[in-house]
Tab-separated table of N, CA and C in Angstrom:
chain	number	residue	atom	x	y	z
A	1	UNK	N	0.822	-1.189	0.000
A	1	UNK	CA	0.000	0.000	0.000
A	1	UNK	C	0.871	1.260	0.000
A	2	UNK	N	2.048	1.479	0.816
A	2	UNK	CA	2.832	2.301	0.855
A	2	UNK	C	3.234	2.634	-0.722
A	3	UNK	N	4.126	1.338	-1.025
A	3	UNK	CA	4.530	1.672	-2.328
A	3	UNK	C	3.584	2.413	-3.153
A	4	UNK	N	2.525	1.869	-3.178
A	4	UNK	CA	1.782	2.281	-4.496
A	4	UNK	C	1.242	3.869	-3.961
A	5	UNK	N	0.923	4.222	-2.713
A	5	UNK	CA	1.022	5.552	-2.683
A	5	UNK	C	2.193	6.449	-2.872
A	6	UNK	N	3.216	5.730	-3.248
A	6	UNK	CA	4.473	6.659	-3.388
A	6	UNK	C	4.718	6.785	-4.615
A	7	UNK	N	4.034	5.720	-5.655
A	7	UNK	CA	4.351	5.402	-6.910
A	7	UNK	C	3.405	6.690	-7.677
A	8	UNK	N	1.865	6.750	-6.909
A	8	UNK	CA	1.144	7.475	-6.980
A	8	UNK	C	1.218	9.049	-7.034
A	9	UNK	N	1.690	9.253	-6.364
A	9	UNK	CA	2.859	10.380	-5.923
A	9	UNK	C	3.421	10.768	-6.876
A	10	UNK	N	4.700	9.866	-6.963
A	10	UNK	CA	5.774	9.945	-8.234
A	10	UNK	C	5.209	10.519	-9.607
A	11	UNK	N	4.261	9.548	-9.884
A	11	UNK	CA	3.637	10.036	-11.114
A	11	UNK	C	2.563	11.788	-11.273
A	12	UNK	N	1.946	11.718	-10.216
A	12	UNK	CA	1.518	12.816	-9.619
A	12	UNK	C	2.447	14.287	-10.266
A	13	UNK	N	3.574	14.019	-9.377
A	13	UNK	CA	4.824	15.056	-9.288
A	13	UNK	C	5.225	15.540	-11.153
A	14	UNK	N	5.262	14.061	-11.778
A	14	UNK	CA	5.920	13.832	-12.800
A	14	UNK	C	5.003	14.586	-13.974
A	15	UNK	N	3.754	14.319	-13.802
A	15	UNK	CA	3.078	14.411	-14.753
A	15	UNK	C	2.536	16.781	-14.309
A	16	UNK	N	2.746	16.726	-13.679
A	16	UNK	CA	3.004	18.174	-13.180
A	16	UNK	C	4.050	18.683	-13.766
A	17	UNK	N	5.377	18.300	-13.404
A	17	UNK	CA	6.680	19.108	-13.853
A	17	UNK	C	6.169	18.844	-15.416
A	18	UNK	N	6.023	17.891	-16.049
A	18	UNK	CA	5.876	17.701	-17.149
A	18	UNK	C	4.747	18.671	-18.091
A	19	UNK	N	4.042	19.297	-17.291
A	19	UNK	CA	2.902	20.562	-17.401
A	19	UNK	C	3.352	21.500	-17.238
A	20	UNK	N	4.467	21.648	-16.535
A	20	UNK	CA	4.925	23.540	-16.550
A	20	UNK	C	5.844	23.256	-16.748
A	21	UNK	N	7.114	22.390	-17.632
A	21	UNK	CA	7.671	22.841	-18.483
A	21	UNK	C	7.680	22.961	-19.829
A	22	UNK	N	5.726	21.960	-20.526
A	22	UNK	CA	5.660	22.300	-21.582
A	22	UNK	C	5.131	23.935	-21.886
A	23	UNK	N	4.387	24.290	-20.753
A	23	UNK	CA	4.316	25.687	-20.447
A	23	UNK	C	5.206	26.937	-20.683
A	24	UNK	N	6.007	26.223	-20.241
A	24	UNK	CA	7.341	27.214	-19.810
A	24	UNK	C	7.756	27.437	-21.899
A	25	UNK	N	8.258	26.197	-22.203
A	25	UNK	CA	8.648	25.792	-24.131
A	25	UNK	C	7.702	26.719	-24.439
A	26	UNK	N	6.111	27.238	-24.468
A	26	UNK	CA	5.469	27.986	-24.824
A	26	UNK	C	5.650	29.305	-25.008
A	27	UNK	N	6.074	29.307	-23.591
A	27	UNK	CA	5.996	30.947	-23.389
A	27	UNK	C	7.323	31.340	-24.331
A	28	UNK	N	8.458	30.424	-23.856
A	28	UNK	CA	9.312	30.760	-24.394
A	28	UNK	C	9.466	31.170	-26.078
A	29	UNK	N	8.571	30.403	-26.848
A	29	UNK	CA	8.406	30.698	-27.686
A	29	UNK	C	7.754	31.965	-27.992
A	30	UNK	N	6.563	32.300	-27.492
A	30	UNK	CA	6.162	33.263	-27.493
A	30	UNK	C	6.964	34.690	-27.297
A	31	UNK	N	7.696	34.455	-26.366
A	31	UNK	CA	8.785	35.544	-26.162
A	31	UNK	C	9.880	35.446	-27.742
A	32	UNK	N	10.149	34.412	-28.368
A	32	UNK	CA	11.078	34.319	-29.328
A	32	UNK	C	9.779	35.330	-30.599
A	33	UNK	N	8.805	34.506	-30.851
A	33	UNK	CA	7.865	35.104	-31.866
A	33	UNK	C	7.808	37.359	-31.194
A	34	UNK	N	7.591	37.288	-30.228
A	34	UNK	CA	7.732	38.786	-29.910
A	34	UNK	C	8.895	39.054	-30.075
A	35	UNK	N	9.931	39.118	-29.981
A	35	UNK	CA	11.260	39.499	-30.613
A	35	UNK	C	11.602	39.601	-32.088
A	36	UNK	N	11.044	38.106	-32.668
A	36	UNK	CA	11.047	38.329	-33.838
A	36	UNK	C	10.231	39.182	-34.312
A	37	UNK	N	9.444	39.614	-34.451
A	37	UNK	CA	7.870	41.198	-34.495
A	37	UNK	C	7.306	40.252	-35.321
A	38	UNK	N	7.288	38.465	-35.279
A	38	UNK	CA	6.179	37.576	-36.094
A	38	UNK	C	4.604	37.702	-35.188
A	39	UNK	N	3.706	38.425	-36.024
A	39	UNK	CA	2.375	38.674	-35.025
A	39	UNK	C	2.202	37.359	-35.454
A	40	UNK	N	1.890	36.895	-36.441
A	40	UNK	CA	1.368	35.384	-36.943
A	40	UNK	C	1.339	34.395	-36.014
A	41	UNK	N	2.754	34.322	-35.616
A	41	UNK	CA	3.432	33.181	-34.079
A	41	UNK	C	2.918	33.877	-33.192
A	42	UNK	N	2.557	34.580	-32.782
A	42	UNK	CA	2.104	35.403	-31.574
A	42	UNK	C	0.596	35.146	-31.324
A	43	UNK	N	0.071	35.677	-32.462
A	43	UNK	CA	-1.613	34.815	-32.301
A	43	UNK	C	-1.574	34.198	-32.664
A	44	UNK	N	-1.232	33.098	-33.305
A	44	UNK	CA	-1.417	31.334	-33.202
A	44	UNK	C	-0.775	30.600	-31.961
A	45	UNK	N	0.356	31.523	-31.075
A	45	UNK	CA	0.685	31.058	-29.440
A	45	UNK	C	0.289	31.212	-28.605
A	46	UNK	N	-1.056	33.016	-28.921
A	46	UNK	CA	-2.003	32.923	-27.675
A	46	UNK	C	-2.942	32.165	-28.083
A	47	UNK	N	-3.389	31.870	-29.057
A	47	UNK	CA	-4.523	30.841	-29.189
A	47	UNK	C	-4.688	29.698	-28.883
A	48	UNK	N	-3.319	28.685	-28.727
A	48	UNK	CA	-2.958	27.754	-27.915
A	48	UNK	C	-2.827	28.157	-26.406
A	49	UNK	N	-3.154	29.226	-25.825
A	49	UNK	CA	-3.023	28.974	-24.676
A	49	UNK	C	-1.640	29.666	-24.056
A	50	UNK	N	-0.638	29.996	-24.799
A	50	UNK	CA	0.232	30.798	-24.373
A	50	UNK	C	0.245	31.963	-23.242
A	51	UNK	N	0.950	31.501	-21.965
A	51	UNK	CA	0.617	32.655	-20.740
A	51	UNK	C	1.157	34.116	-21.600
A	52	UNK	N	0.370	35.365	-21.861
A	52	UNK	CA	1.097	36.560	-21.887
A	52	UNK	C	1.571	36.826	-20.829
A	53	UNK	N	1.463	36.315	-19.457
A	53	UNK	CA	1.763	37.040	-18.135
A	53	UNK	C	2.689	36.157	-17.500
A	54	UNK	N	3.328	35.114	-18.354
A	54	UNK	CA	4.525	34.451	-17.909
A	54	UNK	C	5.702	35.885	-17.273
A	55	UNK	N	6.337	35.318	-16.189
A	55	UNK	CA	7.681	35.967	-16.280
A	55	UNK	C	8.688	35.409	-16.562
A	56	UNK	N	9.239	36.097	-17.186
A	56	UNK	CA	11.154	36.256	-18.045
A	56	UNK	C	11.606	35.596	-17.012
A	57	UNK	N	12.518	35.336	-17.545
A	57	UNK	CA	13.917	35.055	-17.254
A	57	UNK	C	14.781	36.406	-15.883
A	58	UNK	N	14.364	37.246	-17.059
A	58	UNK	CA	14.912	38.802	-16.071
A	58	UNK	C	13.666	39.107	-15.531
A	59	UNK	N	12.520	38.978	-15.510
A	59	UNK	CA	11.670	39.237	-14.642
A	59	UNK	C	10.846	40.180	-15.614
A	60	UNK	N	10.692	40.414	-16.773
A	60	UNK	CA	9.855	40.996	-17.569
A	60	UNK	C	9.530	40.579	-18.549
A	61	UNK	N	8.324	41.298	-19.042
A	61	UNK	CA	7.103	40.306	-19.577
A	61	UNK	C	7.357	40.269	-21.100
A	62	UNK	N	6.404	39.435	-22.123
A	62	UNK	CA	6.319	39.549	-23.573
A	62	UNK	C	5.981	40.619	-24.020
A	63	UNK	N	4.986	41.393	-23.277
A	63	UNK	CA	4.284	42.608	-23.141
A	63	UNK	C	5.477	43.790	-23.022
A	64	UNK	N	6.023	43.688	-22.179
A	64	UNK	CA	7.520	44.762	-21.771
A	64	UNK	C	8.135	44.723	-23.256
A	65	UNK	N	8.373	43.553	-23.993
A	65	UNK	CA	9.327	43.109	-25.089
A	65	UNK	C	8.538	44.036	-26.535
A	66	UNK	N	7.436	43.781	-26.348
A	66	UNK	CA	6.150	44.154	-27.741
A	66	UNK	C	5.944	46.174	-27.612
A	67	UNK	N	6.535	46.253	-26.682
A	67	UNK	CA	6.319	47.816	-26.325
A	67	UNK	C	7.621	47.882	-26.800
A	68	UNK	N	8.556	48.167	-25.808
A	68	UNK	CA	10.189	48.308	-26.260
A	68	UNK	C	10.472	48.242	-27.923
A	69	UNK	N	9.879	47.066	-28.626
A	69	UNK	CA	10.412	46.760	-29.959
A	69	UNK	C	8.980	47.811	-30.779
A	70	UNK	N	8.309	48.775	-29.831
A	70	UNK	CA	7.435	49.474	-30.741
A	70	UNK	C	6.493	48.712	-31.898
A	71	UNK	N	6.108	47.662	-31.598
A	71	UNK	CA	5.347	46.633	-31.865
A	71	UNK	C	3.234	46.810	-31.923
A	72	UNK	N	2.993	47.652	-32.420
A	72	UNK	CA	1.841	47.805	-31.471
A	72	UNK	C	0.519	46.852	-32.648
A	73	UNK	N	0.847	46.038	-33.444
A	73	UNK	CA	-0.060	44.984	-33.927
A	73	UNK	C	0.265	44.105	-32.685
A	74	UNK	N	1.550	43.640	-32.129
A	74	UNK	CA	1.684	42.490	-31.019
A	74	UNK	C	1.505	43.184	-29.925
A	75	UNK	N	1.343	44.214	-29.722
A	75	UNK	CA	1.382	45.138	-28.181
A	75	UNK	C	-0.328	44.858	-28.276
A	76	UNK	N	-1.213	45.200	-28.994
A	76	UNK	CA	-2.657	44.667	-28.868
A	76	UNK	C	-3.325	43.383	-28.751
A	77	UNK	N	-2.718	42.522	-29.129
A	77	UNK	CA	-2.806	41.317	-29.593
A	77	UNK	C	-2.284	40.518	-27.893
A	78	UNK	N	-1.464	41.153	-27.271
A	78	UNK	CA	-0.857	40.129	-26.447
A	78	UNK	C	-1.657	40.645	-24.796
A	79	UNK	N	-2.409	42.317	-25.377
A	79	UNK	CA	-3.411	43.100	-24.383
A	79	UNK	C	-5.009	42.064	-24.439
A	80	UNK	N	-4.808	41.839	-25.680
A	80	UNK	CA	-7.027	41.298	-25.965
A	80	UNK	C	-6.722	39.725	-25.569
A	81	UNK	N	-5.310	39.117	-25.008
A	81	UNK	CA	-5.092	37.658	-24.849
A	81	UNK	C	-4.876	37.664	-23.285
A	82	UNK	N	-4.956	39.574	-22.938
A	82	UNK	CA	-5.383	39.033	-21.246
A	82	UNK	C	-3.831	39.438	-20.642
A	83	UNK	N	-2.962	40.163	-21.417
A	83	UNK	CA	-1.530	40.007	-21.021
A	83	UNK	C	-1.542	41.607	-19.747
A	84	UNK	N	-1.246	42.002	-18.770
A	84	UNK	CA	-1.343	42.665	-17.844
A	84	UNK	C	0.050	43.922	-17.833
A	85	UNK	N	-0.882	45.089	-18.087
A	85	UNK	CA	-0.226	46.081	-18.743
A	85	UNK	C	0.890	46.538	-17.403
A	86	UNK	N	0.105	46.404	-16.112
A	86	UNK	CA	0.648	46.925	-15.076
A	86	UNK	C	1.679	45.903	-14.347
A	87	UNK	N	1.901	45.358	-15.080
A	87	UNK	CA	2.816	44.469	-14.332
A	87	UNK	C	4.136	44.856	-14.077
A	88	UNK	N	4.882	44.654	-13.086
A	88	UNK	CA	6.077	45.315	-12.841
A	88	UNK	C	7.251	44.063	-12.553
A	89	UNK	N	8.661	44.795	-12.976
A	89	UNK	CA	9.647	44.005	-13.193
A	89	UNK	C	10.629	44.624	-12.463
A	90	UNK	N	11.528	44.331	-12.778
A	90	UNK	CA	12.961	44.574	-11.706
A	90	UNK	C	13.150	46.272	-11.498
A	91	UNK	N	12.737	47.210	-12.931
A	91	UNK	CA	13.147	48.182	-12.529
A	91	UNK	C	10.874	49.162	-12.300
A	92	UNK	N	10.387	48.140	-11.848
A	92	UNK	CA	9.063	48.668	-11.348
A	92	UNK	C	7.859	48.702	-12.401
């Protein structure tokens, strides 16, 4: 009984990490498609489900990236997918 609650567990854990780091491959992409200024990849990555409100690496958003690169087909696009204008990063 033990075992199999631990096995239970295991898989539990597994099948989780295995959910937020296909998550994570997402966003990341998403952040690559906003760099590249591809809106195309951008709404076909929020349409899958892509977090706009993931955080970076450095602590700022796709949204931070789509402004900066003066982007404003992906600066709307990543706003109507729910992405959070007020969000603050290392320097506020």
């Amino acid at each position: 009984m033990h075992k199999t609650r631990l096995l239970a567990t295991a898989l539990g854990l597994t099948l989780a990490l295995g959910v937020q780091v296909q998550a994570q491959a997402a966003d990341r992409t998403l952040l690559d498609a906003v760099k590249d200024g591809d809106s195309v990849a951008v709404q076909s990555l929020l349409a899958a489900k892509a977090d706009p409100n993931a955080p970076l690496a450095d602590t700022s958003t796709v949204l931070a990236w789509a402004v900066a690169h003066q982007d404003p087909p992906i600066v709307r696009a990543l706003l109507a997918s729910g992405a959070n204008p007020d969000a603050a990063d290392r320097a506020g």
